[in-house]
C-alpha positions as YAML, in Angstrom:
chain: A
units: angstrom
residues:
- id: 1
  name: MET
  ca: [0.04, -0.01, 0.00]
- id: 2
  name: SER
  ca: [1.33, 3.47, -1.00]
- id: 3
  name: ARG
  ca: [1.90, 5.98, 1.74]
- id: 4
  name: ARG
  ca: [-0.87, 8.21, 0.26]
- id: 5
  name: ALA
  ca: [-3.39, 5.27, 0.38]
- id: 6
  name: ALA
  ca: [-2.35, 4.47, 3.92]
- id: 7
  name: THR
  ca: [-2.79, 8.12, 5.05]
- id: 8
  name: LEU
  ca: [-6.20, 8.21, 3.38]
- id: 9
  name: THR
  ca: [-7.23, 4.99, 5.03]
- id: 10
  name: LEU
  ca: [-6.05, 6.18, 8.43]
- id: 11
  name: THR
  ca: [-7.85, 9.49, 7.96]
- id: 12
  name: SER
  ca: [-11.13, 7.73, 7.01]
- id: 13
  name: VAL
  ca: [-10.91, 5.46, 10.08]
- id: 14
  name: LEU
  ca: [-10.32, 8.47, 12.28]
- id: 15
  name: VAL
  ca: [-13.11, 10.44, 10.82]
- id: 16
  name: LEU
  ca: [-15.40, 7.37, 11.36]
- id: 17
  name: ILE
  ca: [-14.21, 7.01, 14.97]
- id: 18
  name: PHE
  ca: [-14.73, 10.64, 15.67]
- id: 19
  name: ALA
  ca: [-18.28, 10.47, 14.11]
- id: 20
  name: LEU
  ca: [-19.18, 7.47, 16.20]
- id: 21
  name: VAL
  ca: [-17.86, 8.98, 19.39]
- id: 22
  name: GLY
  ca: [-19.53, 12.35, 18.57]
- id: 23
  name: SER
  ca: [-22.88, 10.68, 17.97]
- id: 24
  name: PHE
  ca: [-22.92, 9.55, 21.64]
- id: 25
  name: MET
  ca: [-21.83, 12.85, 23.08]
- id: 26
  name: PRO
  ca: [-24.60, 14.68, 25.15]
- id: 27
  name: VAL
  ca: [-26.13, 17.69, 23.61]
- id: 28
  name: PRO
  ca: [-28.09, 20.53, 25.19]
- id: 29
  name: TYR
  ca: [-31.42, 19.54, 23.53]
- id: 30
  name: VAL
  ca: [-34.70, 17.92, 24.86]
- id: 31
  name: ALA
  ca: [-36.88, 15.42, 22.85]
- id: 32
  name: LEU
  ca: [-40.60, 16.16, 23.21]
- id: 33
  name: MET
  ca: [-42.95, 13.23, 22.44]
- id: 34
  name: PRO
  ca: [-46.64, 12.36, 22.71]
- id: 35
  name: GLY
  ca: [-47.60, 11.66, 26.28]
- id: 36
  name: PRO
  ca: [-50.48, 9.85, 28.03]
- id: 37
  name: THR
  ca: [-54.11, 11.27, 27.39]
- id: 38
  name: SER
  ca: [-56.75, 10.82, 30.08]
- id: 39
  name: ASN
  ca: [-60.49, 11.14, 29.97]
- id: 40
  name: THR
  ca: [-61.55, 13.79, 32.56]
- id: 41
  name: LEU
  ca: [-64.98, 12.08, 32.67]
- id: 42
  name: GLY
  ca: [-63.48, 8.71, 33.53]
- id: 43
  name: THR
  ca: [-61.23, 7.27, 36.16]
- id: 44
  name: ASN
  ca: [-57.45, 7.27, 36.92]
- id: 45
  name: ASP
  ca: [-55.19, 4.25, 37.13]
- id: 46
  name: LYS
  ca: [-56.46, 3.58, 40.73]
- id: 47
  name: GLY
  ca: [-59.99, 3.35, 39.57]
- id: 48
  name: GLN
  ca: [-60.87, 6.76, 41.15]
- id: 49
  name: PRO
  ca: [-62.82, 9.43, 39.18]
- id: 50
  name: LEU
  ca: [-60.50, 11.97, 37.77]
- id: 51
  name: VAL
  ca: [-62.94, 14.65, 38.70]
- id: 52
  name: LYS
  ca: [-65.00, 13.98, 41.82]
- id: 53
  name: ILE
  ca: [-67.67, 16.33, 43.15]
- id: 54
  name: ASP
  ca: [-69.02, 16.13, 46.63]
- id: 55
  name: GLY
  ca: [-71.68, 18.27, 48.10]
- id: 56
  name: ARG
  ca: [-73.62, 19.04, 44.90]
- id: 57
  name: GLU
  ca: [-75.95, 17.06, 42.67]
- id: 58
  name: VAL
  ca: [-74.04, 15.49, 39.79]
- id: 59
  name: TYR
  ca: [-75.30, 14.01, 36.49]
- id: 60
  name: PRO
  ca: [-74.10, 11.07, 34.41]
- id: 61
  name: ALA
  ca: [-71.49, 11.87, 31.74]
- id: 62
  name: THR
  ca: [-70.63, 9.94, 28.73]
- id: 63
  name: GLY
  ca: [-68.05, 10.15, 25.95]
- id: 64
  name: HIS
  ca: [-64.63, 11.63, 26.35]
- id: 65
  name: LEU
  ca: [-63.21, 14.93, 27.30]
- id: 66
  name: ASN
  ca: [-59.47, 14.04, 27.15]
- id: 67
  name: PHE
  ca: [-56.58, 16.22, 28.33]
- id: 68
  name: THR
  ca: [-53.36, 15.58, 26.54]
- id: 69
  name: THR
  ca: [-49.75, 15.60, 27.74]
- id: 70
  name: VAL
  ca: [-46.13, 15.60, 26.47]
- id: 71
  name: THR
  ca: [-43.24, 13.55, 27.69]
- id: 72
  name: TYR
  ca: [-39.70, 14.44, 27.23]
- id: 73
  name: ARG
  ca: [-36.19, 12.92, 27.27]
- id: 74
  name: GLY
  ca: [-33.18, 14.93, 28.26]
- id: 75
  name: GLY
  ca: [-32.50, 17.82, 30.58]
- id: 76
  name: PRO
  ca: [-29.73, 18.75, 33.02]
- id: 77
  name: GLY
  ca: [-27.92, 15.67, 34.25]
- id: 78
  name: ALA
  ca: [-29.57, 13.39, 31.73]
- id: 79
  name: ARG
  ca: [-28.86, 14.96, 28.31]
- id: 80
  name: ILE
  ca: [-29.75, 13.04, 25.14]
- id: 81
  name: ASP
  ca: [-26.98, 12.24, 22.70]
- id: 82
  name: LEU
  ca: [-26.49, 13.58, 19.27]
- id: 83
  name: PHE
  ca: [-27.63, 10.45, 17.60]
- id: 84
  name: THR
  ca: [-31.00, 10.67, 19.52]
- id: 85
  name: ALA
  ca: [-31.30, 14.35, 18.60]
- id: 86
  name: LEU
  ca: [-30.70, 13.66, 14.88]
- id: 87
  name: ARG
  ca: [-33.15, 10.68, 14.91]
- id: 88
  name: GLY
  ca: [-35.72, 12.98, 16.48]
- id: 89
  name: TRP
  ca: [-35.28, 15.71, 13.92]
- id: 90
  name: VAL
  ca: [-36.55, 13.31, 11.20]
- id: 91
  name: ASP
  ca: [-39.37, 11.83, 13.35]
- id: 92
  name: ASP
  ca: [-42.72, 13.62, 12.71]
- id: 93
  name: ASP
  ca: [-43.86, 12.54, 16.15]
- id: 94
  name: VAL
  ca: [-40.89, 14.07, 18.04]
- id: 95
  name: ALA
  ca: [-39.77, 17.66, 18.48]
- id: 96
  name: ILE
  ca: [-36.14, 18.55, 19.38]
- id: 97
  name: VAL
  ca: [-35.94, 21.83, 21.26]
- id: 98
  name: PRO
  ca: [-33.12, 23.62, 23.08]
- id: 99
  name: GLU
  ca: [-32.82, 22.48, 26.71]
- id: 100
  name: GLU
  ca: [-33.59, 25.99, 28.02]
- id: 101
  name: THR
  ca: [-37.08, 25.76, 26.47]
- id: 102
  name: ILE
  ca: [-38.00, 23.27, 29.25]
- id: 103
  name: PHE
  ca: [-35.38, 23.97, 31.78]
- id: 104
  name: PRO
  ca: [-34.61, 27.75, 32.14]
- id: 105
  name: LYS
  ca: [-31.02, 28.58, 33.00]
- id: 106
  name: ASN
  ca: [-30.10, 28.80, 36.69]
- id: 107
  name: GLU
  ca: [-33.02, 26.46, 37.54]
- id: 108
  name: SER
  ca: [-32.48, 22.85, 38.56]
- id: 109
  name: GLN
  ca: [-34.63, 19.95, 37.46]
- id: 110
  name: GLN
  ca: [-36.23, 19.81, 40.90]
- id: 111
  name: GLN
  ca: [-37.13, 23.50, 40.70]
- id: 112
  name: VAL
  ca: [-38.75, 22.85, 37.32]
- id: 113
  name: ASP
  ca: [-40.62, 19.85, 38.65]
- id: 114
  name: GLU
  ca: [-41.90, 21.91, 41.69]
- id: 115
  name: GLU
  ca: [-42.98, 24.73, 39.37]
- id: 116
  name: ASN
  ca: [-44.86, 22.26, 37.14]
- id: 117
  name: THR
  ca: [-46.64, 20.82, 40.23]
- id: 118
  name: ARG
  ca: [-47.59, 24.37, 41.34]
- id: 119
  name: GLN
  ca: [-48.97, 25.13, 37.92]
- id: 120
  name: MET
  ca: [-51.04, 22.03, 37.83]
- id: 121
  name: ARG
  ca: [-52.42, 22.79, 41.25]
- id: 122
  name: ASP
  ca: [-53.27, 26.42, 40.23]
- id: 123
  name: SER
  ca: [-54.82, 25.21, 36.89]
- id: 124
  name: GLN
  ca: [-57.16, 22.88, 38.77]
- id: 125
  name: GLN
  ca: [-58.34, 25.74, 41.03]
- id: 126
  name: ASN
  ca: [-58.68, 28.05, 37.93]
- id: 127
  name: ALA
  ca: [-60.61, 25.37, 36.19]
- id: 128
  name: GLU
  ca: [-63.09, 24.95, 39.11]
- id: 129
  name: ALA
  ca: [-63.42, 28.79, 39.37]
- id: 130
  name: ALA
  ca: [-64.06, 29.08, 35.54]
- id: 131
  name: ALA
  ca: [-66.67, 26.35, 35.62]
- id: 132
  name: LEU
  ca: [-68.58, 27.81, 38.56]
- id: 133
  name: ASN
  ca: [-68.39, 31.25, 37.10]
- id: 134
  name: HIS
  ca: [-69.89, 29.78, 33.92]
- id: 135
  name: LEU
  ca: [-72.64, 28.16, 35.99]
- id: 136
  name: LYS
  ca: [-73.28, 31.47, 37.93]
- id: 137
  name: VAL
  ca: [-72.45, 29.78, 41.16]
- id: 138
  name: PRO
  ca: [-71.08, 32.33, 43.70]
- id: 139
  name: ILE
  ca: [-67.45, 31.97, 44.88]
- id: 140
  name: SER
  ca: [-65.21, 34.06, 47.06]
- id: 141
  name: ILE
  ca: [-61.54, 34.68, 47.01]
- id: 142
  name: GLN
  ca: [-58.76, 34.71, 49.68]
- id: 143
  name: VAL
  ca: [-55.18, 36.06, 49.21]
- id: 144
  name: LEU
  ca: [-52.85, 33.52, 50.77]
- id: 145
  name: VAL
  ca: [-49.06, 33.61, 51.36]
- id: 146
  name: ASP
  ca: [-47.47, 30.66, 49.33]
- id: 147
  name: SER
  ca: [-43.96, 31.34, 50.63]
- id: 148
  name: VAL
  ca: [-41.66, 33.93, 52.24]
- id: 149
  name: GLN
  ca: [-38.21, 34.81, 51.00]
- id: 150
  name: LYS
  ca: [-35.36, 34.66, 53.38]
- id: 151
  name: GLY
  ca: [-33.68, 37.88, 54.32]
- id: 152
  name: LYS
  ca: [-36.56, 39.96, 53.14]
- id: 153
  name: PRO
  ca: [-38.70, 42.26, 55.32]
- id: 154
  name: ALA
  ca: [-41.45, 39.69, 55.75]
- id: 155
  name: ASP
  ca: [-38.98, 36.90, 56.87]
- id: 156
  name: GLY
  ca: [-39.94, 35.92, 60.42]
- id: 157
  name: LYS
  ca: [-43.06, 38.14, 60.49]
- id: 158
  name: ILE
  ca: [-45.34, 36.64, 57.80]
- id: 159
  name: LYS
  ca: [-45.76, 32.88, 57.40]
- id: 160
  name: PRO
  ca: [-46.95, 30.65, 54.50]
- id: 161
  name: GLY
  ca: [-50.63, 30.02, 54.87]
- id: 162
  name: ASP
  ca: [-51.31, 33.47, 56.22]
- id: 163
  name: GLU
  ca: [-54.34, 35.16, 54.70]
- id: 164
  name: ILE
  ca: [-53.70, 38.80, 53.61]
- id: 165
  name: ILE
  ca: [-56.65, 40.96, 54.37]
- id: 166
  name: ALA
  ca: [-55.54, 44.56, 53.92]
- id: 167
  name: VAL
  ca: [-52.52, 46.61, 52.76]
- id: 168
  name: ASP
  ca: [-52.45, 49.71, 54.99]
- id: 169
  name: ALA
  ca: [-56.12, 50.74, 55.28]
- id: 170
  name: THR
  ca: [-57.23, 49.12, 51.95]
- id: 171
  name: LYS
  ca: [-58.90, 45.70, 51.97]
- id: 172
  name: VAL
  ca: [-57.71, 43.30, 49.30]
- id: 173
  name: THR
  ca: [-59.48, 40.44, 47.62]
- id: 174
  name: SER
  ca: [-56.92, 39.30, 45.01]
- id: 175
  name: VAL
  ca: [-53.16, 39.16, 44.31]
- id: 176
  name: ALA
  ca: [-53.51, 41.62, 41.51]
- id: 177
  name: GLN
  ca: [-54.96, 44.22, 43.96]
- id: 178
  name: VAL
  ca: [-52.04, 43.66, 46.36]
- id: 179
  name: THR
  ca: [-49.58, 44.08, 43.45]
- id: 180
  name: GLU
  ca: [-51.25, 47.30, 42.46]
- id: 181
  name: LEU
  ca: [-51.16, 48.69, 45.87]
- id: 182
  name: MET
  ca: [-47.44, 47.77, 46.41]
- id: 183
  name: ALA
  ca: [-46.52, 49.32, 43.14]
- id: 184
  name: LYS
  ca: [-47.67, 52.75, 44.39]
- id: 185
  name: ARG
  ca: [-44.99, 52.67, 47.05]
- id: 186
  name: LYS
  ca: [-41.30, 53.45, 46.90]
- id: 187
  name: ILE
  ca: [-38.36, 51.45, 48.03]
- id: 188
  name: GLY
  ca: [-37.89, 52.04, 51.86]
- id: 189
  name: ASN
  ca: [-41.47, 53.13, 52.44]
- id: 190
  name: PRO
  ca: [-43.27, 51.70, 55.50]
- id: 191
  name: VAL
  ca: [-46.31, 49.40, 54.85]
- id: 192
  name: THR
  ca: [-48.77, 47.75, 57.25]
- id: 193
  name: VAL
  ca: [-50.08, 44.34, 56.29]
- id: 194
  name: THR
  ca: [-53.20, 43.02, 57.98]
- id: 195
  name: LEU
  ca: [-53.39, 39.22, 58.02]
- id: 196
  name: LYS
  ca: [-55.41, 36.45, 59.48]
- id: 197
  name: ARG
  ca: [-53.49, 33.51, 61.10]
- id: 198
  name: GLY
  ca: [-55.26, 30.77, 63.01]
- id: 199
  name: GLY
  ca: [-58.54, 32.67, 62.80]
- id: 200
  name: ALA
  ca: [-57.11, 35.71, 64.45]
- id: 201
  name: GLU
  ca: [-56.34, 39.06, 62.80]
- id: 202
  name: GLN
  ca: [-52.97, 40.89, 63.38]
- id: 203
  name: LYS
  ca: [-51.14, 43.77, 61.90]
- id: 204
  name: VAL
  ca: [-47.54, 43.51, 60.76]
- id: 205
  name: SER
  ca: [-45.46, 46.69, 60.11]
- id: 206
  name: LEU
  ca: [-42.79, 46.37, 57.43]
- id: 207
  name: THR
  ca: [-40.33, 48.53, 55.45]
- id: 208
  name: THR
  ca: [-40.18, 47.78, 51.74]
- id: 209
  name: ALA
  ca: [-37.01, 46.49, 50.20]
- id: 210
  name: ALA
  ca: [-35.71, 46.55, 46.51]
- id: 211
  name: SER
  ca: [-36.68, 43.67, 44.22]
- id: 212
  name: PRO
  ca: [-33.76, 41.77, 42.67]
- id: 213
  name: ASP
  ca: [-33.61, 44.12, 39.73]
- id: 214
  name: GLY
  ca: [-33.68, 47.16, 42.09]
- id: 215
  name: LYS
  ca: [-36.78, 48.61, 40.34]
- id: 216
  name: ARG
  ca: [-39.77, 47.64, 42.58]
- id: 217
  name: PRO
  ca: [-40.65, 47.73, 46.29]
- id: 218
  name: VAL
  ca: [-41.17, 44.33, 47.77]
- id: 219
  name: VAL
  ca: [-41.54, 42.76, 51.24]
- id: 220
  name: GLY
  ca: [-40.53, 39.19, 50.16]
- id: 221
  name: VAL
  ca: [-43.81, 37.19, 50.01]
- id: 222
  name: VAL
  ca: [-45.05, 35.09, 47.11]
- id: 223
  name: LEU
  ca: [-48.94, 35.19, 47.08]
- id: 224
  name: GLY
  ca: [-51.68, 33.18, 45.52]
- id: 225
  name: ASP
  ca: [-55.35, 33.59, 45.00]
- id: 226
  name: GLN
  ca: [-57.24, 30.86, 46.87]
- id: 227
  name: TYR
  ca: [-60.91, 30.36, 45.90]
- id: 228
  name: LYS
  ca: [-63.46, 29.33, 48.51]
- id: 229
  name: PHE
  ca: [-66.07, 27.02, 46.81]
- id: 230
  name: PRO
  ca: [-69.44, 26.10, 48.04]
- id: 231
  name: PHE
  ca: [-68.76, 22.40, 47.44]
- id: 232
  name: LYS
  ca: [-65.68, 20.10, 47.03]
- id: 233
  name: VAL
  ca: [-64.11, 19.19, 43.79]
- id: 234
  name: ASP
  ca: [-61.14, 16.70, 43.71]
- id: 235
  name: ILE
  ca: [-59.07, 16.28, 40.56]
- id: 236
  name: SER
  ca: [-56.75, 13.24, 40.65]
- id: 237
  name: VAL
  ca: [-54.30, 13.02, 37.73]
- id: 238
  name: GLY
  ca: [-51.27, 11.48, 39.44]
- id: 239
  name: ASP
  ca: [-47.73, 12.62, 38.61]
- id: 240
  name: ILE
  ca: [-48.60, 15.10, 35.82]
- id: 241
  name: GLY
  ca: [-47.59, 18.78, 35.99]
- id: 242
  name: GLY
  ca: [-48.16, 22.00, 34.07]
- id: 243
  name: PRO
  ca: [-51.20, 24.21, 33.47]
- id: 244
  name: SER
  ca: [-52.36, 22.96, 30.09]
- id: 245
  name: ALA
  ca: [-55.27, 20.73, 31.20]
- id: 246
  name: GLY
  ca: [-57.22, 23.65, 32.65]
- id: 247
  name: LEU
  ca: [-59.79, 23.89, 29.84]
- id: 248
  name: MET
  ca: [-60.50, 20.17, 29.83]
- id: 249
  name: PHE
  ca: [-60.86, 20.06, 33.67]
- id: 250
  name: SER
  ca: [-63.45, 23.07, 33.43]
- id: 251
  name: LEU
  ca: [-65.48, 21.19, 30.76]
- id: 252
  name: ALA
  ca: [-65.56, 18.07, 32.86]
- id: 253
  name: ILE
  ca: [-66.85, 19.97, 35.92]
- id: 254
  name: VAL
  ca: [-69.52, 21.61, 33.88]
- id: 255
  name: ASP
  ca: [-70.60, 18.38, 32.29]
- id: 256
  name: LYS
  ca: [-70.89, 16.66, 35.57]
- id: 257
  name: LEU
  ca: [-72.89, 19.56, 37.11]
- id: 258
  name: THR
  ca: [-75.46, 19.89, 34.23]
- id: 259
  name: PRO
  ca: [-77.94, 17.48, 32.86]
- id: 260
  name: GLY
  ca: [-77.19, 15.70, 29.50]
- id: 261
  name: ALA
  ca: [-73.84, 14.80, 28.01]
- id: 262
  name: LEU
  ca: [-71.79, 17.70, 26.82]
- id: 263
  name: THR
  ca: [-69.83, 15.37, 24.40]
- id: 264
  name: GLY
  ca: [-72.93, 13.83, 22.93]
- id: 265
  name: GLY
  ca: [-70.98, 10.53, 23.39]
- id: 266
  name: LYS
  ca: [-68.20, 11.68, 21.11]
- id: 267
  name: PHE
  ca: [-64.39, 11.42, 21.70]
- id: 268
  name: ILE
  ca: [-63.24, 15.02, 22.29]
- id: 269
  name: ALA
  ca: [-59.75, 15.90, 23.30]
- id: 270
  name: GLY
  ca: [-58.16, 19.28, 23.74]
- id: 271
  name: THR
  ca: [-55.76, 21.48, 25.65]
- id: 272
  name: GLY
  ca: [-55.32, 24.96, 26.97]
- id: 273
  name: THR
  ca: [-54.75, 26.92, 30.10]
- id: 274
  name: ILE
  ca: [-57.74, 28.58, 31.74]
- id: 275
  name: THR
  ca: [-58.30, 31.76, 33.85]
- id: 276
  name: PRO
  ca: [-60.96, 32.03, 36.50]
- id: 277
  name: GLU
  ca: [-62.82, 34.21, 34.09]
- id: 278
  name: GLY
  ca: [-62.78, 31.43, 31.56]
- id: 279
  name: LYS
  ca: [-60.32, 32.75, 28.96]
- id: 280
  name: VAL
  ca: [-58.33, 29.92, 27.26]
- id: 281
  name: GLY
  ca: [-54.58, 30.39, 26.84]
- id: 282
  name: PRO
  ca: [-51.86, 28.87, 24.66]
- id: 283
  name: ILE
  ca: [-49.71, 25.87, 25.66]
- id: 284
  name: GLY
  ca: [-46.49, 24.20, 24.38]
- id: 285
  name: GLY
  ca: [-46.14, 20.89, 22.51]
- id: 286
  name: ILE
  ca: [-49.35, 21.26, 20.48]
- id: 287
  name: GLN
  ca: [-47.96, 18.76, 17.79]
- id: 288
  name: GLN
  ca: [-47.35, 15.99, 20.24]
- id: 289
  name: LYS
  ca: [-50.62, 16.57, 22.08]
- id: 290
  name: MET
  ca: [-52.66, 16.26, 18.85]
- id: 291
  name: ILE
  ca: [-50.71, 13.03, 17.96]
- id: 292
  name: ALA
  ca: [-51.47, 11.64, 21.34]
- id: 293
  name: ALA
  ca: [-55.19, 12.51, 21.05]
- id: 294
  name: ARG
  ca: [-55.56, 10.98, 17.67]
- id: 295
  name: HIS
  ca: [-53.84, 7.79, 18.58]
- id: 296
  name: ALA
  ca: [-56.18, 7.53, 21.53]
- id: 297
  name: GLY
  ca: [-59.22, 7.84, 19.20]
- id: 298
  name: ALA
  ca: [-60.14, 11.58, 19.26]
- id: 299
  name: THR
  ca: [-61.91, 12.99, 16.27]
- id: 300
  name: VAL
  ca: [-62.23, 16.66, 17.64]
- id: 301
  name: PHE
  ca: [-59.54, 18.64, 19.25]
- id: 302
  name: LEU
  ca: [-60.22, 21.84, 21.16]
- id: 303
  name: THR
  ca: [-57.39, 24.14, 20.27]
- id: 304
  name: PRO
  ca: [-56.39, 27.57, 21.86]
- id: 305
  name: ALA
  ca: [-56.54, 30.38, 19.31]
- id: 306
  name: ASP
  ca: [-52.87, 31.25, 19.77]
- id: 307
  name: ASN
  ca: [-51.86, 27.72, 18.90]
- id: 308
  name: CYS
  ca: [-53.90, 27.52, 15.77]
- id: 309
  name: THR
  ca: [-51.11, 28.18, 13.34]
- id: 310
  name: ASP
  ca: [-48.79, 25.46, 14.66]
- id: 311
  name: ALA
  ca: [-51.76, 23.05, 15.02]
- id: 312
  name: VAL
  ca: [-52.91, 23.50, 11.40]
- id: 313
  name: ALA
  ca: [-49.42, 22.85, 10.16]
- id: 314
  name: ALA
  ca: [-49.11, 19.48, 12.13]
- id: 315
  name: ARG
  ca: [-52.83, 18.33, 12.30]
- id: 316
  name: PRO
  ca: [-53.05, 14.51, 12.11]
- id: 317
  name: ASP
  ca: [-55.46, 13.01, 9.52]
- id: 318
  name: GLY
  ca: [-58.98, 12.52, 10.97]
- id: 319
  name: LEU
  ca: [-58.66, 15.13, 13.64]
- id: 320
  name: ARG
  ca: [-60.93, 18.20, 13.46]
- id: 321
  name: LEU
  ca: [-59.57, 21.32, 15.00]
- id: 322
  name: VAL
  ca: [-62.14, 23.54, 16.87]
- id: 323
  name: ARG
  ca: [-60.80, 26.88, 18.08]
- id: 324
  name: ALA
  ca: [-61.44, 27.60, 21.76]
- id: 325
  name: ASP
  ca: [-61.21, 31.15, 22.81]
- id: 326
  name: THR
  ca: [-63.07, 30.79, 26.06]
- id: 327
  name: LEU
  ca: [-64.76, 28.11, 28.16]
- id: 328
  name: ASP
  ca: [-68.21, 29.51, 26.96]
- id: 329
  name: SER
  ca: [-67.24, 29.32, 23.32]
- id: 330
  name: ALA
  ca: [-65.84, 25.77, 23.79]
- id: 331
  name: ILE
  ca: [-69.19, 24.69, 25.37]
- id: 332
  name: LYS
  ca: [-71.21, 26.32, 22.62]
- id: 333
  name: SER
  ca: [-69.07, 24.41, 20.02]
- id: 334
  name: LEU
  ca: [-69.69, 21.14, 21.80]
- id: 335
  name: GLU
  ca: [-73.51, 21.89, 21.91]
- id: 336
  name: SER
  ca: [-73.45, 22.72, 18.25]
- id: 337
  name: LEU
  ca: [-71.63, 19.45, 17.36]
- id: 338
  name: ASN
  ca: [-74.41, 17.62, 19.32]
- id: 339
  name: ALA
  ca: [-76.99, 19.40, 17.30]
- id: 340
  name: GLY
  ca: [-75.30, 18.38, 14.06]
- id: 341
  name: LYS
  ca: [-74.10, 21.85, 13.14]
- id: 342
  name: ASN
  ca: [-70.94, 22.41, 11.23]
- id: 343
  name: ASP
  ca: [-70.45, 26.20, 11.53]
- id: 344
  name: LEU
  ca: [-68.02, 26.05, 14.44]
- id: 345
  name: PRO
  ca: [-65.06, 28.29, 15.04]
- id: 346
  name: ALA
  ca: [-62.12, 26.71, 13.34]
- id: 347
  name: CYS
  ca: [-58.48, 27.40, 13.20]
- id: 348
  name: PRO
  ca: [-57.80, 29.29, 9.89]
- id: 349
  name: GLY
  ca: [-56.68, 26.81, 7.21]
- id: 350
  name: SER
  ca: [-57.89, 23.68, 9.04]
...
């Protein structure tokens, strides 16, 4: 063998080795895949109703109102390799996204999981509030302390679980109202917070400090709106996080609290966040969620308006997209489907 041929052979072997080694090197990407889909009108894997209502008359519900999920591979400490990423890029069922899309920088996987759990909890509460608002059932709101930041003015004076009743002399009934009142103060201003703890009211005097960006006055508490409902709703979905099932939870609650089947016996799936006022918001992973829904047997998919463009581009065959702007509009669409009408709000181009 000539020296030139030997050099080419060695070079080719080295290139192949480097390519093989490189294909197994971890890369900062995450693979998103279709996840489980569950019927909010049915039971979980323990045989318990996903949505259980106590203290109020409920009605039989048939058909499916499935919420959809996305599973992922990768993330800090468990990155996928280049070969897996390349394979995902050519798989229509998989989306390969930058790692920071799922795991923001400076946040651990535990922190992300905890945030997803909090979002699921909040989405369930918002879903119940939206359903009861739709049904004109009166509800009230409490402003509760979720956590207190160490080293901030409230540390040692306010505790998680405290109910905030007033800021100075102004009574408050929502987190938004507290935020608005605090924004009117300057860093270093005194503020008196009236709270309820263990059924007793007390006043706490604080001095505002600067937010991490130095632009806003804060006292170092994380607040959440806690709704007081006239009856009990339990939503049991197991180890699933995030806010995207809100719309489907609301629909299930409305269906169980009203006579007749909202689905008309059809297999409906969907996704979307929900506000207590019933506004439907966008979610991530729309492509994978539609695939999961279609594989499960869904023929109609309720789609947030802001996800319509991506949904139309990736719609599986046999799945009809119905645009859901609000809980009210989604219910009207399902009622129209039951009546055999076809003039439903649709995603443009679907």
